[in-house]
Amino acid sequence: MLQKLKHFFSIGPVFAYFFRVFTKDKDGKYPHSFNLKMMHGINKISIVMFLICVIIMVTRCASR
């Protein structure tokens, strides 16, 4: 039971995707299509916007 719960809350693949989306696929290991490229582009924009917003929120909270 504990092993299933641990596997359910595993976030390793999520962080792996965050780092993989900003690098080029040199091995040809992942499929290439126009839709996938657009999805990765939108994900890059949303990750950067999220990080900027977190930085702004932390600085506003720290300056109070």
N, CA, C and O atoms as a Tripos MOL2 file, in Angstrom:
@<TRIPOS>MOLECULE
protein
  256   255    64     0     0
PROTEIN
NO_CHARGES

@<TRIPOS>ATOM
      1 N           0.8230   -1.1950    0.0000 N.3       1 MET1
      2 CA          0.0000    0.0000    0.0000 C.3       1 MET1
      3 C           0.8690    1.2610    0.0000 C.2       1 MET1
      4 O           0.6160    2.1980   -0.7570 O.2       1 MET1
      5 N           1.8840    1.2730    0.8480 N.am      2 LEU2
      6 CA          2.7550    2.4390    0.9430 C.3       2 LEU2
      7 C           3.5400    2.6440   -0.3460 C.2       2 LEU2
      8 O           3.7830    3.7770   -0.7600 O.2       2 LEU2
      9 N           3.9360    1.5400   -0.9770 N.am      3 GLN3
     10 CA          4.6860    1.6370   -2.2320 C.3       3 GLN3
     11 C           3.8140    2.2420   -3.3400 C.2       3 GLN3
     12 O           4.2970    3.0430   -4.1410 O.2       3 GLN3
     13 N           2.5330    1.8620   -3.3870 N.am      4 LYS4
     14 CA          1.6350    2.4210   -4.3920 C.3       4 LYS4
     15 C           1.4260    3.9130   -4.1610 C.2       4 LYS4
     16 O           1.3870    4.6970   -5.1090 O.2       4 LYS4
     17 N           1.2930    4.3000   -2.8970 N.am      5 LEU5
     18 CA          1.1090    5.7120   -2.5600 C.3       5 LEU5
     19 C           2.3580    6.5160   -2.8910 C.2       5 LEU5
     20 O           2.2690    7.6420   -3.3810 O.2       5 LEU5
     21 N           3.5150    5.9380   -2.6250 N.am      6 LYS6
     22 CA          4.7810    6.6040   -2.9300 C.3       6 LYS6
     23 C           4.9270    6.7840   -4.4400 C.2       6 LYS6
     24 O           5.3910    7.8270   -4.8990 O.2       6 LYS6
     25 N           4.5370    5.7860   -5.2000 N.am      7 HIS7
     26 CA          4.6020    5.8800   -6.6560 C.3       7 HIS7
     27 C           3.5960    6.9160   -7.1740 C.2       7 HIS7
     28 O           3.8860    7.6190   -8.1420 O.2       7 HIS7
     29 N           2.4270    7.0170   -6.5470 N.am      8 PHE8
     30 CA          1.4030    7.9650   -6.9710 C.3       8 PHE8
     31 C           1.8660    9.4080   -6.7980 C.2       8 PHE8
     32 O           1.5660   10.2510   -7.6440 O.2       8 PHE8
     33 N           2.5890    9.7090   -5.7220 N.am      9 PHE9
     34 CA          3.0480   11.0620   -5.4430 C.3       9 PHE9
     35 C           4.4620   11.3310   -5.9560 C.2       9 PHE9
     36 O           5.0700   12.3350   -5.5860 O.2       9 PHE9
     37 N           4.9790   10.4680   -6.7820 N.am     10 SER10
     38 CA          6.3120   10.6530   -7.3470 C.3      10 SER10
     39 C           6.2870   11.8300   -8.3180 C.2      10 SER10
     40 O           5.4610   11.8620   -9.2300 O.2      10 SER10
     41 N           7.1910   12.8020   -8.1290 N.am     11 ILE11
     42 CA          7.2260   13.9710   -9.0090 C.3      11 ILE11
     43 C           8.5070   14.0200   -9.8290 C.2      11 ILE11
     44 O           8.7820   15.0270  -10.4820 O.2      11 ILE11
     45 N           9.2820   12.9650   -9.8080 N.am     12 GLY12
     46 CA         10.5150   12.9070  -10.5860 C.3      12 GLY12
     47 C          10.2950   13.1120  -12.0740 C.2      12 GLY12
     48 O          11.0180   13.9000  -12.6830 O.2      12 GLY12
     49 N           9.3190   12.4320  -12.6940 N.am     13 PRO13
     50 CA          9.0880   12.6440  -14.1280 C.3      13 PRO13
     51 C           8.6590   14.0660  -14.4660 C.2      13 PRO13
     52 O           8.9320   14.5490  -15.5650 O.2      13 PRO13
     53 N           7.9920   14.7390  -13.5380 N.am     14 VAL14
     54 CA          7.5700   16.1210  -13.7720 C.3      14 VAL14
     55 C           8.7870   17.0240  -13.8940 C.2      14 VAL14
     56 O           8.8770   17.8240  -14.8260 O.2      14 VAL14
     57 N           9.7340   16.9010  -12.9490 N.am     15 PHE15
     58 CA         10.9430   17.7120  -13.0140 C.3      15 PHE15
     59 C          11.7930   17.3420  -14.2210 C.2      15 PHE15
     60 O          12.4390   18.2060  -14.8140 O.2      15 PHE15
     61 N          11.7960   16.0860  -14.5830 N.am     16 ALA16
     62 CA         12.5380   15.6720  -15.7760 C.3      16 ALA16
     63 C          11.9640   16.3460  -17.0200 C.2      16 ALA16
     64 O          12.7140   16.7380  -17.9140 O.2      16 ALA16
     65 N          10.6430   16.4810  -17.0840 N.am     17 TYR17
     66 CA         10.0340   17.1620  -18.2240 C.3      17 TYR17
     67 C          10.4070   18.6370  -18.2430 C.2      17 TYR17
     68 O          10.6960   19.1840  -19.3070 O.2      17 TYR17
     69 N          10.4060   19.3000  -17.0690 N.am     18 PHE18
     70 CA         10.7570   20.7200  -17.0190 C.3      18 PHE18
     71 C          12.1480   20.9700  -17.5720 C.2      18 PHE18
     72 O          12.3670   21.9700  -18.2560 O.2      18 PHE18
     73 N          13.0870   20.0870  -17.2920 N.am     19 PHE19
     74 CA         14.4430   20.2750  -17.8060 C.3      19 PHE19
     75 C          14.5560   19.8320  -19.2580 C.2      19 PHE19
     76 O          15.3410   20.3980  -20.0190 O.2      19 PHE19
     77 N          13.7730   18.8150  -19.6520 N.am     20 ARG20
     78 CA         13.8420   18.3040  -21.0190 C.3      20 ARG20
     79 C          13.2090   19.2630  -22.0160 C.2      20 ARG20
     80 O          13.6460   19.3250  -23.1650 O.2      20 ARG20
     81 N          12.1920   20.0110  -21.6040 N.am     21 VAL21
     82 CA         11.4940   20.8890  -22.5280 C.3      21 VAL21
     83 C          12.3750   22.0530  -22.9750 C.2      21 VAL21
     84 O          12.1170   22.6470  -24.0210 O.2      21 VAL21
     85 N          13.4140   22.3910  -22.2000 N.am     22 PHE22
     86 CA         14.2960   23.4910  -22.5540 C.3      22 PHE22
     87 C          15.5620   23.0280  -23.2840 C.2      22 PHE22
     88 O          16.4290   23.8490  -23.5850 O.2      22 PHE22
     89 N          15.6800   21.7480  -23.5660 N.am     23 THR23
     90 CA         16.8450   21.2530  -24.2960 C.3      23 THR23
     91 C          16.4030   20.6570  -25.6290 C.2      23 THR23
     92 O          15.2490   20.2630  -25.7930 O.2      23 THR23
     93 N          17.3070   20.5980  -26.5490 N.am     24 LYS24
     94 CA         17.0230   20.0170  -27.8590 C.3      24 LYS24
     95 C          17.1720   18.5000  -27.7800 C.2      24 LYS24
     96 O          18.0250   17.9880  -27.0550 O.2      24 LYS24
     97 N          16.3410   17.7940  -28.5270 N.am     25 ASP25
     98 CA         16.3980   16.3370  -28.5880 C.3      25 ASP25
     99 C          17.4490   15.9280  -29.6150 C.2      25 ASP25
    100 O          17.1970   15.9870  -30.8180 O.2      25 ASP25
    101 N          18.6170   15.5190  -29.1490 N.am     26 LYS26
    102 CA         19.7120   15.1570  -30.0440 C.3      26 LYS26
    103 C          19.6620   13.6880  -30.4570 C.2      26 LYS26
    104 O          20.1770   13.3160  -31.5110 O.2      26 LYS26
    105 N          19.0420   12.8620  -29.6270 N.am     27 ASP27
    106 CA         19.0320   11.4270  -29.8890 C.3      27 ASP27
    107 C          17.9500   11.0070  -30.8740 C.2      27 ASP27
    108 O          18.0320    9.9310  -31.4670 O.2      27 ASP27
    109 N          16.9420   11.8460  -31.0500 N.am     28 GLY28
    110 CA         15.8080   11.4340  -31.8680 C.3      28 GLY28
    111 C          14.9390   10.4410  -31.1250 C.2      28 GLY28
    112 O          14.2100    9.6550  -31.7300 O.2      28 GLY28
    113 N          15.0270   10.4880  -29.8060 N.am     29 LYS29
    114 CA         14.3330    9.5240  -28.9570 C.3      29 LYS29
    115 C          12.8430    9.8390  -28.8300 C.2      29 LYS29
    116 O          12.0330    8.9410  -28.6000 O.2      29 LYS29
    117 N          12.4830   11.1180  -28.9800 N.am     30 TYR30
    118 CA         11.0980   11.5290  -28.8240 C.3      30 TYR30
    119 C          10.5150   11.8740  -30.1910 C.2      30 TYR30
    120 O          11.2440   12.3270  -31.0730 O.2      30 TYR30
    121 N           9.2210   11.6680  -30.3770 N.am     31 PRO31
    122 CA          8.6120   11.9420  -31.6880 C.3      31 PRO31
    123 C           8.5880   13.4420  -31.9930 C.2      31 PRO31
    124 O           8.5170   14.2690  -31.0840 O.2      31 PRO31
    125 N           8.6490   13.7760  -33.2690 N.am     32 HIS32
    126 CA          8.6240   15.1620  -33.7180 C.3      32 HIS32
    127 C           7.3940   15.3930  -34.5740 C.2      32 HIS32
    128 O           7.1600   14.6770  -35.5470 O.2      32 HIS32
    129 N           6.6270   16.3730  -34.2170 N.am     33 SER33
    130 CA          5.5190   16.8060  -35.0560 C.3      33 SER33
    131 C           5.2660   18.2750  -34.7640 C.2      33 SER33
    132 O           5.7350   18.8050  -33.7570 O.2      33 SER33
    133 N           4.5310   18.9220  -35.6360 N.am     34 PHE34
    134 CA          4.2430   20.3440  -35.4690 C.3      34 PHE34
    135 C           3.4580   20.5840  -34.1760 C.2      34 PHE34
    136 O           3.7470   21.5200  -33.4310 O.2      34 PHE34
    137 N           2.4670   19.7340  -33.9190 N.am     35 ASN35
    138 CA          1.6510   19.9060  -32.7130 C.3      35 ASN35
    139 C           2.4890   19.7650  -31.4510 C.2      35 ASN35
    140 O           2.3060   20.5200  -30.4950 O.2      35 ASN35
    141 N           3.3930   18.8200  -31.4410 N.am     36 LEU36
    142 CA          4.2420   18.6100  -30.2750 C.3      36 LEU36
    143 C           5.1840   19.7820  -30.0720 C.2      36 LEU36
    144 O           5.4250   20.1870  -28.9350 O.2      36 LEU36
    145 N           5.7230   20.3370  -31.1530 N.am     37 LYS37
    146 CA          6.5970   21.5050  -31.0490 C.3      37 LYS37
    147 C           5.8400   22.7090  -30.4930 C.2      37 LYS37
    148 O           6.3730   23.4460  -29.6620 O.2      37 LYS37
    149 N           4.6160   22.9120  -30.9400 N.am     38 MET38
    150 CA          3.8040   24.0170  -30.4370 C.3      38 MET38
    151 C           3.4660   23.8150  -28.9600 C.2      38 MET38
    152 O           3.4830   24.7680  -28.1810 O.2      38 MET38
    153 N           3.1600   22.5780  -28.5790 N.am     39 MET39
    154 CA          2.8540   22.2950  -27.1830 C.3      39 MET39
    155 C           4.0580   22.5920  -26.3040 C.2      39 MET39
    156 O           3.9110   23.1940  -25.2400 O.2      39 MET39
    157 N           5.2460   22.1810  -26.7300 N.am     40 HIS40
    158 CA          6.4500   22.4530  -25.9530 C.3      40 HIS40
    159 C           6.7300   23.9520  -25.8940 C.2      40 HIS40
    160 O           7.1900   24.4480  -24.8660 O.2      40 HIS40
    161 N           6.4640   24.6760  -26.9670 N.am     41 GLY41
    162 CA          6.6540   26.1200  -26.9630 C.3      41 GLY41
    163 C           5.7250   26.8070  -25.9790 C.2      41 GLY41
    164 O           6.1490   27.6970  -25.2410 O.2      41 GLY41
    165 N           4.4660   26.4060  -25.9600 N.am     42 ILE42
    166 CA          3.5110   26.9760  -25.0120 C.3      42 ILE42
    167 C           3.8920   26.6080  -23.5860 C.2      42 ILE42
    168 O           3.7560   27.4280  -22.6770 O.2      42 ILE42
    169 N           4.3650   25.3920  -23.3830 N.am     43 ASN43
    170 CA          4.8000   24.9830  -22.0430 C.3      43 ASN43
    171 C           5.9970   25.8010  -21.5820 C.2      43 ASN43
    172 O           6.0750   26.1650  -20.4080 O.2      43 ASN43
    173 N           6.9280   26.0960  -22.4780 N.am     44 LYS44
    174 CA          8.0770   26.9310  -22.1210 C.3      44 LYS44
    175 C           7.6150   28.2970  -21.6500 C.2      44 LYS44
    176 O           8.0820   28.8050  -20.6300 O.2      44 LYS44
    177 N           6.6880   28.8930  -22.4050 N.am     45 ILE45
    178 CA          6.1780   30.2170  -22.0440 C.3      45 ILE45
    179 C           5.4850   30.1750  -20.6880 C.2      45 ILE45
    180 O           5.6920   31.0660  -19.8630 O.2      45 ILE45
    181 N           4.6690   29.1590  -20.4460 N.am     46 SER46
    182 CA          3.9400   29.0950  -19.1820 C.3      46 SER46
    183 C           4.8690   28.8360  -17.9990 C.2      46 SER46
    184 O           4.6340   29.3660  -16.9130 O.2      46 SER46
    185 N           5.9140   28.0350  -18.1820 N.am     47 ILE47
    186 CA          6.8690   27.7880  -17.1010 C.3      47 ILE47
    187 C           7.6130   29.0660  -16.7430 C.2      47 ILE47
    188 O           7.7910   29.3790  -15.5650 O.2      47 ILE47
    189 N           8.0500   29.8100  -17.7670 N.am     48 VAL48
    190 CA          8.7770   31.0610  -17.5260 C.3      48 VAL48
    191 C           7.8570   32.0810  -16.8500 C.2      48 VAL48
    192 O           8.2760   32.7580  -15.9110 O.2      48 VAL48
    193 N           6.6130   32.1980  -17.3140 N.am     49 MET49
    194 CA          5.6770   33.1350  -16.6920 C.3      49 MET49
    195 C           5.4000   32.7590  -15.2460 C.2      49 MET49
    196 O           5.3130   33.6380  -14.3890 O.2      49 MET49
    197 N           5.2590   31.4750  -14.9590 N.am     50 PHE50
    198 CA          5.0280   31.0160  -13.5920 C.3      50 PHE50
    199 C           6.2050   31.3870  -12.6970 C.2      50 PHE50
    200 O           6.0090   31.8850  -11.5880 O.2      50 PHE50
    201 N           7.4150   31.1500  -13.1680 N.am     51 LEU51
    202 CA          8.5900   31.4720  -12.3590 C.3      51 LEU51
    203 C           8.7160   32.9740  -12.1240 C.2      51 LEU51
    204 O           9.0960   33.3930  -11.0310 O.2      51 LEU51
    205 N           8.4060   33.7860  -13.1240 N.am     52 ILE52
    206 CA          8.4350   35.2410  -12.9500 C.3      52 ILE52
    207 C           7.3980   35.6740  -11.9100 C.2      52 ILE52
    208 O           7.6840   36.5160  -11.0590 O.2      52 ILE52
    209 N           6.2090   35.1040  -11.9810 N.am     53 CYS53
    210 CA          5.1610   35.4520  -11.0180 C.3      53 CYS53
    211 C           5.5300   35.0290   -9.5980 C.2      53 CYS53
    212 O           5.2480   35.7540   -8.6450 O.2      53 CYS53
    213 N           6.1540   33.8720   -9.4500 N.am     54 VAL54
    214 CA          6.5900   33.4390   -8.1200 C.3      54 VAL54
    215 C           7.6410   34.3890   -7.5720 C.2      54 VAL54
    216 O           7.6120   34.7250   -6.3890 O.2      54 VAL54
    217 N           8.5690   34.8270   -8.4150 N.am     55 ILE55
    218 CA          9.6000   35.7670   -7.9780 C.3      55 ILE55
    219 C           8.9630   37.0900   -7.5520 C.2      55 ILE55
    220 O           9.3440   37.6590   -6.5300 O.2      55 ILE55
    221 N           8.0010   37.5790   -8.3260 N.am     56 ILE56
    222 CA          7.3210   38.8250   -7.9760 C.3      56 ILE56
    223 C           6.5700   38.6800   -6.6570 C.2      56 ILE56
    224 O           6.6250   39.5740   -5.8130 O.2      56 ILE56
    225 N           5.8790   37.5790   -6.4750 N.am     57 MET57
    226 CA          5.1240   37.3690   -5.2290 C.3      57 MET57
    227 C           6.0470   37.2860   -4.0210 C.2      57 MET57
    228 O           5.7280   37.8240   -2.9610 O.2      57 MET57
    229 N           7.1760   36.6250   -4.1680 N.am     58 VAL58
    230 CA          8.1240   36.5060   -3.0580 C.3      58 VAL58
    231 C           8.7230   37.8690   -2.7230 C.2      58 VAL58
    232 O           8.8640   38.2050   -1.5470 O.2      58 VAL58
    233 N           9.0770   38.6590   -3.7370 N.am     59 THR59
    234 CA          9.6520   39.9740   -3.4680 C.3      59 THR59
    235 C           8.6250   40.9080   -2.8410 C.2      59 THR59
    236 O           8.9700   41.6960   -1.9610 O.2      59 THR59
    237 N           7.3750   40.8350   -3.2760 N.am     60 ARG60
    238 CA          6.3360   41.6620   -2.6540 C.3      60 ARG60
    239 C           6.1010   41.2490   -1.2050 C.2      60 ARG60
    240 O           5.9210   42.1020   -0.3360 O.2      60 ARG60
    241 N           6.1020   39.9670   -0.9470 N.am     61 CYS61
    242 CA          5.8960   39.4810    0.4180 C.3      61 CYS61
    243 C           7.0870   39.8610    1.3040 C.2      61 CYS61
    244 O           6.9040   40.1880    2.4770 O.2      61 CYS61
    245 N           8.2740   39.8210    0.7670 N.am     62 ALA62
    246 CA          9.4730   40.1490    1.5370 C.3      62 ALA62
    247 C           9.5810   41.6490    1.7940 C.2      62 ALA62
    248 O          10.1700   42.0590    2.7950 O.2      62 ALA62
    249 N           9.0240   42.4720    0.9090 N.am     63 SER63
    250 CA          9.1550   43.9110    1.0730 C.3      63 SER63
    251 C           8.1130   44.5050    2.0270 C.2      63 SER63
    252 O           8.1970   45.6850    2.3670 O.2      63 SER63
    253 N           7.1600   43.7260    2.4500 N.am     64 ARG64
    254 CA          6.1330   44.2380    3.3800 C.3      64 ARG64
    255 C           6.6430   44.3300    4.7700 C.2      64 ARG64
    256 O           5.9110   44.7400    5.6700 O.2      64 ARG64
@<TRIPOS>BOND
     1     1     2 1
     2     2     3 1
     3     3     4 2
     4     3     5 am
     5     5     6 1
     6     6     7 1
     7     7     8 2
     8     7     9 am
     9     9    10 1
    10    10    11 1
    11    11    12 2
    12    11    13 am
    13    13    14 1
    14    14    15 1
    15    15    16 2
    16    15    17 am
    17    17    18 1
    18    18    19 1
    19    19    20 2
    20    19    21 am
    21    21    22 1
    22    22    23 1
    23    23    24 2
    24    23    25 am
    25    25    26 1
    26    26    27 1
    27    27    28 2
    28    27    29 am
    29    29    30 1
    30    30    31 1
    31    31    32 2
    32    31    33 am
    33    33    34 1
    34    34    35 1
    35    35    36 2
    36    35    37 am
    37    37    38 1
    38    38    39 1
    39    39    40 2
    40    39    41 am
    41    41    42 1
    42    42    43 1
    43    43    44 2
    44    43    45 am
    45    45    46 1
    46    46    47 1
    47    47    48 2
    48    47    49 am
    49    49    50 1
    50    50    51 1
    51    51    52 2
    52    51    53 am
    53    53    54 1
    54    54    55 1
    55    55    56 2
    56    55    57 am
    57    57    58 1
    58    58    59 1
    59    59    60 2
    60    59    61 am
    61    61    62 1
    62    62    63 1
    63    63    64 2
    64    63    65 am
    65    65    66 1
    66    66    67 1
    67    67    68 2
    68    67    69 am
    69    69    70 1
    70    70    71 1
    71    71    72 2
    72    71    73 am
    73    73    74 1
    74    74    75 1
    75    75    76 2
    76    75    77 am
    77    77    78 1
    78    78    79 1
    79    79    80 2
    80    79    81 am
    81    81    82 1
    82    82    83 1
    83    83    84 2
    84    83    85 am
    85    85    86 1
    86    86    87 1
    87    87    88 2
    88    87    89 am
    89    89    90 1
    90    90    91 1
    91    91    92 2
    92    91    93 am
    93    93    94 1
    94    94    95 1
    95    95    96 2
    96    95    97 am
    97    97    98 1
    98    98    99 1
    99    99   100 2
   100    99   101 am
   101   101   102 1
   102   102   103 1
   103   103   104 2
   104   103   105 am
   105   105   106 1
   106   106   107 1
   107   107   108 2
   108   107   109 am
   109   109   110 1
   110   110   111 1
   111   111   112 2
   112   111   113 am
   113   113   114 1
   114   114   115 1
   115   115   116 2
   116   115   117 am
   117   117   118 1
   118   118   119 1
   119   119   120 2
   120   119   121 am
   121   121   122 1
   122   122   123 1
   123   123   124 2
   124   123   125 am
   125   125   126 1
   126   126   127 1
   127   127   128 2
   128   127   129 am
   129   129   130 1
   130   130   131 1
   131   131   132 2
   132   131   133 am
   133   133   134 1
   134   134   135 1
   135   135   136 2
   136   135   137 am
   137   137   138 1
   138   138   139 1
   139   139   140 2
   140   139   141 am
   141   141   142 1
   142   142   143 1
   143   143   144 2
   144   143   145 am
   145   145   146 1
   146   146   147 1
   147   147   148 2
   148   147   149 am
   149   149   150 1
   150   150   151 1
   151   151   152 2
   152   151   153 am
   153   153   154 1
   154   154   155 1
   155   155   156 2
   156   155   157 am
   157   157   158 1
   158   158   159 1
   159   159   160 2
   160   159   161 am
   161   161   162 1
   162   162   163 1
   163   163   164 2
   164   163   165 am
   165   165   166 1
   166   166   167 1
   167   167   168 2
   168   167   169 am
   169   169   170 1
   170   170   171 1
   171   171   172 2
   172   171   173 am
   173   173   174 1
   174   174   175 1
   175   175   176 2
   176   175   177 am
   177   177   178 1
   178   178   179 1
   179   179   180 2
   180   179   181 am
   181   181   182 1
   182   182   183 1
   183   183   184 2
   184   183   185 am
   185   185   186 1
   186   186   187 1
   187   187   188 2
   188   187   189 am
   189   189   190 1
   190   190   191 1
   191   191   192 2
   192   191   193 am
   193   193   194 1
   194   194   195 1
   195   195   196 2
   196   195   197 am
   197   197   198 1
   198   198   199 1
   199   199   200 2
   200   199   201 am
   201   201   202 1
   202   202   203 1
   203   203   204 2
   204   203   205 am
   205   205   206 1
   206   206   207 1
   207   207   208 2
   208   207   209 am
   209   209   210 1
   210   210   211 1
   211   211   212 2
   212   211   213 am
   213   213   214 1
   214   214   215 1
   215   215   216 2
   216   215   217 am
   217   217   218 1
   218   218   219 1
   219   219   220 2
   220   219   221 am
   221   221   222 1
   222   222   223 1
   223   223   224 2
   224   223   225 am
   225   225   226 1
   226   226   227 1
   227   227   228 2
   228   227   229 am
   229   229   230 1
   230   230   231 1
   231   231   232 2
   232   231   233 am
   233   233   234 1
   234   234   235 1
   235   235   236 2
   236   235   237 am
   237   237   238 1
   238   238   239 1
   239   239   240 2
   240   239   241 am
   241   241   242 1
   242   242   243 1
   243   243   244 2
   244   243   245 am
   245   245   246 1
   246   246   247 1
   247   247   248 2
   248   247   249 am
   249   249   250 1
   250   250   251 1
   251   251   252 2
   252   251   253 am
   253   253   254 1
   254   254   255 1
   255   255   256 2
@<TRIPOS>SUBSTRUCTURE
     1 MET1         2 RESIDUE 1 A MET
     2 LEU2         6 RESIDUE 1 A LEU
     3 GLN3        10 RESIDUE 1 A GLN
     4 LYS4        14 RESIDUE 1 A LYS
     5 LEU5        18 RESIDUE 1 A LEU
     6 LYS6        22 RESIDUE 1 A LYS
     7 HIS7        26 RESIDUE 1 A HIS
     8 PHE8        30 RESIDUE 1 A PHE
     9 PHE9        34 RESIDUE 1 A PHE
    10 SER10       38 RESIDUE 1 A SER
    11 ILE11       42 RESIDUE 1 A ILE
    12 GLY12       46 RESIDUE 1 A GLY
    13 PRO13       50 RESIDUE 1 A PRO
    14 VAL14       54 RESIDUE 1 A VAL
    15 PHE15       58 RESIDUE 1 A PHE
    16 ALA16       62 RESIDUE 1 A ALA
    17 TYR17       66 RESIDUE 1 A TYR
    18 PHE18       70 RESIDUE 1 A PHE
    19 PHE19       74 RESIDUE 1 A PHE
    20 ARG20       78 RESIDUE 1 A ARG
    21 VAL21       82 RESIDUE 1 A VAL
    22 PHE22       86 RESIDUE 1 A PHE
    23 THR23       90 RESIDUE 1 A THR
    24 LYS24       94 RESIDUE 1 A LYS
    25 ASP25       98 RESIDUE 1 A ASP
    26 LYS26      102 RESIDUE 1 A LYS
    27 ASP27      106 RESIDUE 1 A ASP
    28 GLY28      110 RESIDUE 1 A GLY
    29 LYS29      114 RESIDUE 1 A LYS
    30 TYR30      118 RESIDUE 1 A TYR
    31 PRO31      122 RESIDUE 1 A PRO
    32 HIS32      126 RESIDUE 1 A HIS
    33 SER33      130 RESIDUE 1 A SER
    34 PHE34      134 RESIDUE 1 A PHE
    35 ASN35      138 RESIDUE 1 A ASN
    36 LEU36      142 RESIDUE 1 A LEU
    37 LYS37      146 RESIDUE 1 A LYS
    38 MET38      150 RESIDUE 1 A MET
    39 MET39      154 RESIDUE 1 A MET
    40 HIS40      158 RESIDUE 1 A HIS
    41 GLY41      162 RESIDUE 1 A GLY
    42 ILE42      166 RESIDUE 1 A ILE
    43 ASN43      170 RESIDUE 1 A ASN
    44 LYS44      174 RESIDUE 1 A LYS
    45 ILE45      178 RESIDUE 1 A ILE
    46 SER46      182 RESIDUE 1 A SER
    47 ILE47      186 RESIDUE 1 A ILE
    48 VAL48      190 RESIDUE 1 A VAL
    49 MET49      194 RESIDUE 1 A MET
    50 PHE50      198 RESIDUE 1 A PHE
    51 LEU51      202 RESIDUE 1 A LEU
    52 ILE52      206 RESIDUE 1 A ILE
    53 CYS53      210 RESIDUE 1 A CYS
    54 VAL54      214 RESIDUE 1 A VAL
    55 ILE55      218 RESIDUE 1 A ILE
    56 ILE56      222 RESIDUE 1 A ILE
    57 MET57      226 RESIDUE 1 A MET
    58 VAL58      230 RESIDUE 1 A VAL
    59 THR59      234 RESIDUE 1 A THR
    60 ARG60      238 RESIDUE 1 A ARG
    61 CYS61      242 RESIDUE 1 A CYS
    62 ALA62      246 RESIDUE 1 A ALA
    63 SER63      250 RESIDUE 1 A SER
    64 ARG64      254 RESIDUE 1 A ARG
